[in-house]
mmCIF file of C-alpha atoms and ligand atoms in Angstrom:
data_model
loop_
_atom_site.group_PDB
_atom_site.id
_atom_site.type_symbol
_atom_site.label_atom_id
_atom_site.label_comp_id
_atom_site.label_asym_id
_atom_site.label_seq_id
_atom_site.Cartn_x
_atom_site.Cartn_y
_atom_site.Cartn_z
ATOM 1 C CA MET O 1 -0.024 0.358 -0.068
ATOM 2 C CA GLN O 2 1.395 4.151 -0.808
ATOM 3 C CA THR O 3 2.000 5.895 1.793
ATOM 4 C CA ARG O 4 -0.340 8.959 0.997
ATOM 5 C CA ILE O 5 2.337 12.600 1.939
ATOM 6 C CA ALA O 6 1.417 15.865 2.310
ATOM 7 C CA VAL O 7 4.151 18.523 1.893
ATOM 8 C CA LEU O 8 3.660 21.750 3.811
ATOM 9 C CA GLY O 9 5.994 24.251 2.976
ATOM 10 C CA ALA O 10 5.763 22.614 -0.552
ATOM 11 C CA ALA O 11 7.021 26.327 -2.390
ATOM 12 C CA GLY O 12 10.181 26.519 -0.634
ATOM 13 C CA ARG O 13 13.739 24.619 -0.542
ATOM 14 C CA MET O 14 13.157 22.109 0.588
ATOM 15 C CA GLY O 15 9.540 21.720 0.227
ATOM 16 C CA ARG O 16 9.978 20.861 -3.656
ATOM 17 C CA ALA O 17 12.983 19.062 -2.655
ATOM 18 C CA THR O 18 11.078 16.405 -0.661
ATOM 19 C CA ILE O 19 8.889 16.299 -4.161
ATOM 20 C CA ALA O 20 11.794 15.869 -5.880
ATOM 21 C CA ALA O 21 12.533 13.173 -4.056
ATOM 22 C CA LEU O 22 8.181 12.136 -3.849
ATOM 23 C CA ALA O 23 8.731 11.441 -7.572
ATOM 24 C CA GLY O 24 10.997 8.605 -8.145
ATOM 25 C CA GLN O 25 9.138 5.895 -4.688
ATOM 26 C CA ASP O 26 6.477 3.569 -6.098
ATOM 27 C CA ASP O 27 5.491 3.187 -1.673
ATOM 28 C CA CYS O 28 4.780 6.910 -1.084
ATOM 29 C CA ARG O 29 2.316 9.707 -2.984
ATOM 30 C CA LEU O 30 2.165 12.628 -2.866
ATOM 31 C CA VAL O 31 -1.294 14.169 -1.973
ATOM 32 C CA ALA O 32 -1.050 17.662 -1.262
ATOM 33 C CA ALA O 33 0.676 20.160 -2.144
ATOM 34 C CA ILE O 34 0.660 22.587 -0.046
ATOM 35 C CA VAL O 35 1.979 26.341 0.025
ATOM 36 C CA ARG O 36 1.635 29.830 1.658
ATOM 37 C CA ARG O 37 0.182 31.519 -1.973
ATOM 38 C CA VAL O 38 -1.206 29.112 -4.901
ATOM 39 C CA ASP O 39 -0.033 31.746 -6.906
ATOM 40 C CA ASP O 40 3.299 31.953 -5.252
ATOM 41 C CA GLY O 41 5.833 32.228 -8.758
ATOM 42 C CA ARG O 42 8.248 29.700 -7.203
ATOM 43 C CA LEU O 43 6.209 26.930 -8.836
ATOM 44 C CA ALA O 44 5.903 27.818 -12.030
ATOM 45 C CA LEU O 45 9.420 25.921 -12.340
ATOM 46 C CA ASP O 46 8.152 22.496 -10.958
ATOM 47 C CA ALA O 47 5.616 22.920 -13.147
ATOM 48 C CA ALA O 48 7.516 23.115 -16.002
ATOM 49 C CA ALA O 49 8.771 19.919 -14.744
ATOM 50 C CA GLY O 50 5.603 18.100 -14.312
ATOM 51 C CA ILE O 51 6.509 17.425 -10.650
ATOM 52 C CA PHE O 52 3.221 18.595 -9.633
ATOM 53 C CA GLY O 53 1.417 18.753 -12.420
ATOM 54 C CA THR O 54 2.242 14.320 -12.632
ATOM 55 C CA ARG O 55 2.866 13.604 -9.065
ATOM 56 C CA ALA O 56 0.075 16.303 -6.738
ATOM 57 C CA GLY O 57 -3.008 15.456 -6.079
ATOM 58 C CA VAL O 58 -3.464 19.194 -5.039
ATOM 59 C CA VAL O 59 -1.645 22.802 -4.770
ATOM 60 C CA ALA O 60 -3.587 23.923 -1.901
ATOM 61 C CA GLU O 61 -2.950 26.748 0.965
ATOM 62 C CA GLN O 62 -4.415 23.694 3.277
ATOM 63 C CA LEU O 63 -5.327 20.795 3.125
ATOM 64 C CA PRO O 64 -8.389 20.214 1.962
ATOM 65 C CA ASP O 65 -11.274 18.070 3.459
ATOM 66 C CA ALA O 66 -11.448 15.933 0.574
ATOM 67 C CA VAL O 67 -7.923 14.746 0.888
ATOM 68 C CA GLU O 68 -6.779 12.147 3.229
ATOM 69 C CA ALA O 69 -3.620 12.081 3.951
ATOM 70 C CA ASP O 70 -0.944 9.277 5.975
ATOM 71 C CA VAL O 71 1.745 11.426 7.155
ATOM 72 C CA LEU O 72 2.442 15.397 6.318
ATOM 73 C CA ILE O 73 5.718 16.131 6.189
ATOM 74 C CA ASP O 74 6.538 19.628 7.228
ATOM 75 C CA PHE O 75 9.626 21.971 5.921
ATOM 76 C CA SER O 76 7.658 25.755 6.494
ATOM 77 C CA GLY O 77 10.295 26.699 9.256
ATOM 78 C CA ALA O 78 9.386 27.738 12.843
ATOM 79 C CA GLY O 79 6.081 30.709 10.791
ATOM 80 C CA GLY O 80 4.190 27.504 9.805
ATOM 81 C CA PHE O 81 5.226 25.200 12.712
ATOM 82 C CA ASP O 82 2.083 25.710 14.702
ATOM 83 C CA GLU O 83 -0.265 24.942 11.064
ATOM 84 C CA ALA O 84 1.539 22.322 10.768
ATOM 85 C CA LEU O 85 0.480 20.443 14.510
ATOM 86 C CA ARG O 86 -2.894 21.995 13.967
ATOM 87 C CA THR O 87 -3.420 20.004 11.520
ATOM 88 C CA CYS O 88 -2.213 16.999 12.336
ATOM 89 C CA ARG O 89 -3.691 16.808 15.398
ATOM 90 C CA GLU O 90 -7.112 17.869 13.877
ATOM 91 C CA ARG O 91 -7.185 15.185 10.700
ATOM 92 C CA GLY O 92 -4.574 13.088 12.619
ATOM 93 C CA ILE O 93 -2.196 12.682 10.444
ATOM 94 C CA ALA O 94 1.264 11.311 11.720
ATOM 95 C CA LEU O 95 3.819 14.547 11.460
ATOM 96 C CA VAL O 96 7.515 14.168 10.036
ATOM 97 C CA SER O 97 9.163 17.754 10.944
ATOM 98 C CA GLY O 98 12.465 19.100 9.821
ATOM 99 C CA SER O 99 11.484 22.929 10.646
ATOM 100 C CA THR O 100 14.122 25.128 13.104
ATOM 101 C CA GLY O 101 14.222 27.256 15.113
ATOM 102 C CA LEU O 102 11.340 26.105 16.949
ATOM 103 C CA SER O 103 10.666 27.938 20.279
ATOM 104 C CA GLU O 104 10.450 25.845 23.954
ATOM 105 C CA GLY O 105 6.559 25.882 23.590
ATOM 106 C CA GLN O 106 6.500 24.968 20.111
ATOM 107 C CA LEU O 107 8.638 22.099 20.874
ATOM 108 C CA ALA O 108 5.555 21.391 24.134
ATOM 109 C CA ALA O 109 2.769 21.889 21.926
ATOM 110 C CA ALA O 110 4.951 19.093 20.216
ATOM 111 C CA ARG O 111 5.800 16.596 22.331
ATOM 112 C CA ALA O 112 2.338 16.982 23.435
ATOM 113 C CA ALA O 113 0.557 16.324 20.614
ATOM 114 C CA SER O 114 2.447 12.977 20.427
ATOM 115 C CA ALA O 115 0.102 11.760 22.901
ATOM 116 C CA ALA O 116 -2.112 11.647 20.301
ATOM 117 C CA ILE O 117 -0.700 10.868 17.062
ATOM 118 C CA PRO O 118 3.217 9.635 15.459
ATOM 119 C CA VAL O 119 5.590 12.879 16.078
ATOM 120 C CA LEU O 120 9.130 12.398 14.366
ATOM 121 C CA TRP O 121 10.894 16.180 14.631
ATOM 122 C CA SER O 122 14.681 16.265 13.581
ATOM 123 C CA SER O 123 16.592 19.689 13.339
ATOM 124 C CA ASN O 124 18.996 17.498 10.559
ATOM 125 C CA PHE O 125 17.202 14.619 8.583
ATOM 126 C CA SER O 126 20.874 13.456 7.576
ATOM 127 C CA LEU O 127 21.148 9.684 8.394
ATOM 128 C CA GLY O 128 24.512 10.949 8.514
ATOM 129 C CA VAL O 129 23.906 13.309 11.023
ATOM 130 C CA ALA O 130 22.263 11.289 13.635
ATOM 131 C CA LEU O 131 24.920 8.657 13.261
ATOM 132 C CA LEU O 132 27.055 12.114 14.234
ATOM 133 C CA ARG O 133 24.758 12.716 17.960
ATOM 134 C CA ARG O 134 25.690 9.197 18.721
ATOM 135 C CA LEU O 135 29.175 8.899 17.961
ATOM 136 C CA VAL O 136 29.204 12.415 19.906
ATOM 137 C CA ALA O 137 27.383 11.740 23.067
ATOM 138 C CA THR O 138 29.515 8.582 23.313
ATOM 139 C CA ALA O 139 32.565 10.765 23.200
ATOM 140 C CA ALA O 140 31.151 13.575 25.466
ATOM 141 C CA ALA O 141 29.956 10.593 27.845
ATOM 142 C CA ALA O 142 33.494 9.014 28.179
ATOM 143 C CA LEU O 143 36.057 11.721 27.502
ATOM 144 C CA GLY O 144 33.665 14.071 30.432
ATOM 145 C CA PRO O 145 34.538 17.693 30.969
ATOM 146 C CA GLU O 146 37.662 18.017 31.435
ATOM 147 C CA PHE O 147 37.589 17.932 28.124
ATOM 148 C CA GLU O 148 36.602 21.420 26.500
ATOM 149 C CA ALA O 149 33.789 20.870 24.035
ATOM 150 C CA GLU O 150 33.243 23.594 21.223
ATOM 151 C CA ILE O 151 30.273 22.911 18.614
ATOM 152 C CA MET O 152 31.349 24.537 15.418
ATOM 153 C CA GLU O 153 28.441 25.016 12.173
ATOM 154 C CA ILE O 154 28.442 27.310 8.907
ATOM 155 C CA HIS O 155 25.838 27.474 6.839
ATOM 156 C CA HIS O 156 24.081 29.464 3.396
ATOM 157 C CA ARG O 157 23.618 32.925 3.708
ATOM 158 C CA ASP O 158 19.514 32.823 4.113
ATOM 159 C CA LYS O 159 19.939 30.256 6.703
ATOM 160 C CA VAL O 160 17.325 32.321 9.011
ATOM 161 C CA ASP O 161 18.156 30.730 12.844
ATOM 162 C CA ALA O 162 21.564 30.277 14.956
ATOM 163 C CA PRO O 163 23.093 28.763 15.700
ATOM 164 C CA SER O 164 21.599 26.174 13.379
ATOM 165 C CA GLY O 165 19.246 23.261 15.208
ATOM 166 C CA THR O 166 21.880 20.608 14.669
ATOM 167 C CA ALA O 167 24.632 22.131 16.462
ATOM 168 C CA LEU O 168 21.945 22.524 19.311
ATOM 169 C CA SER O 169 20.340 19.492 18.992
ATOM 170 C CA LEU O 170 25.011 18.964 19.621
ATOM 171 C CA GLY O 171 25.268 20.758 22.301
ATOM 172 C CA ARG O 172 21.790 18.881 24.470
ATOM 173 C CA ASP O 173 23.250 16.054 22.878
ATOM 174 C CA ILE O 174 26.684 17.114 24.843
ATOM 175 C CA ALA O 175 25.595 17.934 28.587
ATOM 176 C CA GLN O 176 23.052 15.001 28.646
ATOM 177 C CA ALA O 177 25.729 12.891 27.888
ATOM 178 C CA ARG O 178 27.971 14.535 30.924
ATOM 179 C CA GLY O 179 24.585 15.456 33.509
ATOM 180 C CA GLN O 180 24.409 18.778 33.275
ATOM 181 C CA ASP O 181 22.339 21.776 32.953
ATOM 182 C CA PHE O 182 22.694 22.078 28.861
ATOM 183 C CA ASP O 183 20.961 25.876 29.036
ATOM 184 C CA ALA O 184 23.150 27.261 32.559
ATOM 185 C CA VAL O 185 26.245 25.536 30.178
ATOM 186 C CA ALA O 186 25.970 27.154 26.741
ATOM 187 C CA ARG O 187 27.342 30.067 25.930
ATOM 188 C CA PHE O 188 26.422 31.049 22.998
ATOM 189 C CA ALA O 189 29.071 33.865 21.882
ATOM 190 C CA ARG O 190 32.190 35.540 22.459
ATOM 191 C CA GLN O 191 33.251 39.403 22.309
ATOM 192 C CA GLY O 192 35.517 41.933 24.371
ATOM 193 C CA SER O 193 36.573 41.337 27.949
ATOM 194 C CA ALA O 194 35.349 37.393 27.394
ATOM 195 C CA GLY O 195 37.349 36.200 30.496
ATOM 196 C CA PRO O 196 38.930 32.840 31.188
ATOM 197 C CA ARG O 197 36.532 30.053 29.355
ATOM 198 C CA PRO O 198 34.827 28.907 32.385
ATOM 199 C CA ALA O 199 35.061 24.612 33.385
ATOM 200 C CA GLY O 200 32.387 22.687 31.589
ATOM 201 C CA GLU O 201 31.236 25.181 29.935
ATOM 202 C CA ILE O 202 29.433 24.397 25.605
ATOM 203 C CA GLY O 203 30.977 26.668 23.564
ATOM 204 C CA PHE O 204 28.928 27.360 19.735
ATOM 205 C CA ALA O 205 30.792 29.827 16.692
ATOM 206 C CA VAL O 206 28.833 29.873 14.071
ATOM 207 C CA ALA O 207 29.225 31.151 10.124
ATOM 208 C CA ARG O 208 26.923 32.300 7.138
ATOM 209 C CA ALA O 209 28.394 31.847 3.309
ATOM 210 C CA ALA O 210 27.066 31.401 0.543
ATOM 211 C CA ASP O 211 25.191 28.694 -0.419
ATOM 212 C CA VAL O 212 26.999 26.423 2.534
ATOM 213 C CA VAL O 213 24.524 23.529 2.551
ATOM 214 C CA GLY O 214 25.656 22.814 6.832
ATOM 215 C CA GLU O 215 28.369 20.912 7.897
ATOM 216 C CA HIS O 216 28.813 20.611 11.978
ATOM 217 C CA THR O 217 32.567 20.144 13.956
ATOM 218 C CA VAL O 218 32.460 19.516 17.501
ATOM 219 C CA LEU O 219 36.006 20.071 18.739
ATOM 220 C CA PHE O 220 36.721 18.317 22.458
ATOM 221 C CA ALA O 221 40.398 19.308 23.393
ATOM 222 C CA ALA O 222 42.384 18.400 26.909
ATOM 223 C CA ALA O 223 45.308 19.374 27.370
ATOM 224 C CA GLY O 224 47.854 17.864 24.029
ATOM 225 C CA GLU O 225 45.603 16.625 22.075
ATOM 226 C CA ARG O 226 42.044 17.209 20.199
ATOM 227 C CA LEU O 227 39.055 14.603 19.232
ATOM 228 C CA GLU O 228 37.044 16.733 15.863
ATOM 229 C CA LEU O 229 34.034 14.713 14.899
ATOM 230 C CA THR O 230 33.220 16.809 11.520
ATOM 231 C CA HIS O 231 29.759 16.169 9.068
ATOM 232 C CA ARG O 232 29.573 18.138 6.020
ATOM 233 C CA ALA O 233 26.674 18.053 3.836
ATOM 234 C CA THR O 234 27.235 18.770 -0.102
ATOM 235 C CA HIS O 235 22.964 18.923 -1.290
ATOM 236 C CA ARG O 236 20.043 19.345 0.067
ATOM 237 C CA ASP O 237 18.703 16.672 -1.186
ATOM 238 C CA LEU O 238 20.106 13.936 0.775
ATOM 239 C CA PHE O 239 17.781 16.500 4.039
ATOM 240 C CA ALA O 240 14.551 15.357 1.928
ATOM 241 C CA ARG O 241 15.899 11.861 0.672
ATOM 242 C CA GLY O 242 15.892 11.636 5.056
ATOM 243 C CA ALA O 243 12.183 12.925 5.896
ATOM 244 C CA VAL O 244 11.015 10.602 3.178
ATOM 245 C CA GLN O 245 12.445 7.270 4.602
ATOM 246 C CA ALA O 246 11.657 9.040 8.039
ATOM 247 C CA ALA O 247 7.011 9.341 6.117
ATOM 248 C CA ARG O 248 7.482 5.529 4.854
ATOM 249 C CA TRP O 249 8.593 4.463 8.295
ATOM 250 C CA LEU O 250 6.551 6.708 10.703
ATOM 251 C CA ALA O 251 3.222 6.150 8.775
ATOM 252 C CA GLY O 252 0.891 3.824 10.452
ATOM 253 C CA ARG O 253 2.877 4.018 14.146
ATOM 254 C CA SER O 254 1.860 4.557 17.550
ATOM 255 C CA PRO O 255 1.337 7.962 18.441
ATOM 256 C CA GLY O 256 5.146 9.029 20.983
ATOM 257 C CA TRP O 257 7.399 10.943 19.890
ATOM 258 C CA TYR O 258 10.689 8.820 17.646
ATOM 259 C CA ALA O 259 13.793 10.573 16.469
ATOM 260 C CA LEU O 260 15.418 10.310 13.210
ATOM 261 C CA ALA O 261 18.298 7.469 14.798
ATOM 262 C CA ASP O 262 14.557 5.289 14.757
ATOM 263 C CA VAL O 263 14.403 4.799 11.957
ATOM 264 C CA LEU O 264 18.014 3.471 11.545
ATOM 265 C CA GLU O 265 17.507 0.949 13.979
ATOM 266 C CA PRO O 266 13.608 0.875 15.967
ATOM 267 C CA VAL O 267 13.000 1.841 18.887
ATOM 268 C CA ALA O 268 9.948 2.011 21.006
ATOM 269 C CA PRO O 269 9.249 5.689 22.138
ATOM 270 C CA THR O 270 10.242 8.100 24.215
ATOM 271 C CA PRO O 271 7.996 9.570 26.221
ATOM 272 C CA PRO O 272 5.951 12.750 25.770
HETATM 273 N N1 LIG T 301 15.425 19.321 9.029
HETATM 274 C C1 LIG T 301 17.006 19.121 8.187
HETATM 275 O O1 LIG T 301 17.006 18.713 7.446
HETATM 276 C C2 LIG T 301 16.272 20.330 7.562
HETATM 277 C C3 LIG T 301 16.839 20.953 6.014
HETATM 278 C C4 LIG T 301 17.369 21.585 5.646
HETATM 279 C C5 LIG T 301 16.705 22.736 6.232
HETATM 280 N N2 LIG T 301 16.007 23.052 7.648
HETATM 281 C C6 LIG T 301 14.763 24.180 8.470
HETATM 282 O O2 LIG T 301 13.884 23.428 7.177
HETATM 283 C C7 LIG T 301 12.995 25.620 7.008
HETATM 284 C C8 LIG T 301 12.563 24.403 5.355
HETATM 285 O O3 LIG T 301 14.116 25.039 4.832
HETATM 286 P P1 LIG T 301 13.878 26.358 3.532
HETATM 287 O O4 LIG T 301 15.534 26.957 3.058
HETATM 288 O O5 LIG T 301 12.891 25.493 3.075
HETATM 289 O O6 LIG T 301 13.212 26.980 3.353
HETATM 290 P P2 LIG T 301 12.518 28.134 2.347
HETATM 291 O O7 LIG T 301 13.179 28.028 1.249
HETATM 292 O O8 LIG T 301 11.930 29.244 3.371
HETATM 293 O O9 LIG T 301 10.099 27.744 2.817
HETATM 294 C C9 LIG T 301 9.888 27.586 3.889
HETATM 295 C C10 LIG T 301 8.371 27.488 2.903
HETATM 296 O O10 LIG T 301 7.519 27.326 3.606
HETATM 297 C C11 LIG T 301 6.584 28.211 3.438
HETATM 298 N N3 LIG T 301 5.702 28.562 4.533
HETATM 299 C C12 LIG T 301 5.969 29.264 5.090
HETATM 300 N N4 LIG T 301 5.061 29.118 6.371
HETATM 301 C C13 LIG T 301 4.016 29.052 5.523
HETATM 302 C C14 LIG T 301 2.885 28.311 6.321
HETATM 303 N N5 LIG T 301 2.189 28.551 7.247
HETATM 304 N N6 LIG T 301 1.998 27.534 5.465
HETATM 305 C C15 LIG T 301 2.208 26.973 3.952
HETATM 306 N N7 LIG T 301 3.706 27.560 3.137
HETATM 307 C C16 LIG T 301 5.087 28.280 5.046
HETATM 308 C C17 LIG T 301 7.555 29.917 2.698
HETATM 309 O O11 LIG T 301 6.072 30.310 1.944
HETATM 310 P P3 LIG T 301 6.934 32.085 2.306
HETATM 311 O O12 LIG T 301 8.429 32.808 1.801
HETATM 312 O O13 LIG T 301 6.402 32.681 1.608
HETATM 313 O O14 LIG T 301 7.479 32.317 3.361
HETATM 314 C C18 LIG T 301 8.744 29.141 2.005
HETATM 315 O O15 LIG T 301 7.589 28.763 1.120
HETATM 316 C C19 LIG T 301 14.173 25.455 8.102
HETATM 317 O O16 LIG T 301 13.380 26.191 9.089
HETATM 318 C C20 LIG T 301 15.294 25.397 7.737
HETATM 319 O O17 LIG T 301 16.446 25.926 8.158
HETATM 320 C C21 LIG T 301 15.927 21.222 7.935
#
């Protein structure tokens, strides 16, 4: 049976990449491309390529009542996320979301919704990054806070949020592995008389330039040695393919809060 997928933020870069990724899948079907404005000029390119014309049930500003979907893939960003969550709750649809820059309140709402619907939110749909997070947590637990942790990321000039959602996730992974309170040890900027580095701090450095898809390095440093774990994304299609893989995996599952790592290695959902 085909998994019926709606895409929110379909006119955006990731939305269009997701629709392109769906085009090659026999076991998935795009039932709706949800956009902010149906007359969005960016859709013309995709229509010309036949993507919307041949694959989408509808192009609409909201998921029509008549359209049934198993999973909504959301790449609308923080501004569209609430609508994605509301649509999924009201319609009983599983949510796969890659929107970043979400507030604590938005994440809390998503966790609460996961009592009623399956939710898989990930700030990075790269399977390589899912593995990086596992490696970083292992390294942080093994090395302890004596190894000073710094997270460096670079993305394209149009990225809205900083640090990246992935960098924040990596920082939280380190804090959790060391038994630290992330908010108490995260250091987002150093300027002027920043002073000596406090023990246990987790530092972030952000760069924005040109068309860089996304790179993350986690540095663990102690006197006389450094360990660096790096992931480089060279094409955004990989995130779209990961989101489609996640949607296929999530369809029909029990309500719960899932992570991309669960797609690699199925486990019971973590409590909301
Ligand atoms: N998790 C991952 O692996 C991953 C990878 C890459 C990017 N991202 C994240 O995915 C999000 C989108 O990135 P992008 O580069 O594709 O951005 P983008 O090109 O700006 O696309 C976002 C699209 O969503 C639309 N939108 C916003 N609110 C909407 C709403 N309420 N209803 C319908 N459409 C709405 C926007 O329309 P307007 O232009 O009219 O506002 C735009 O077309 C960002 O949060 C980004 O950080 C995640």
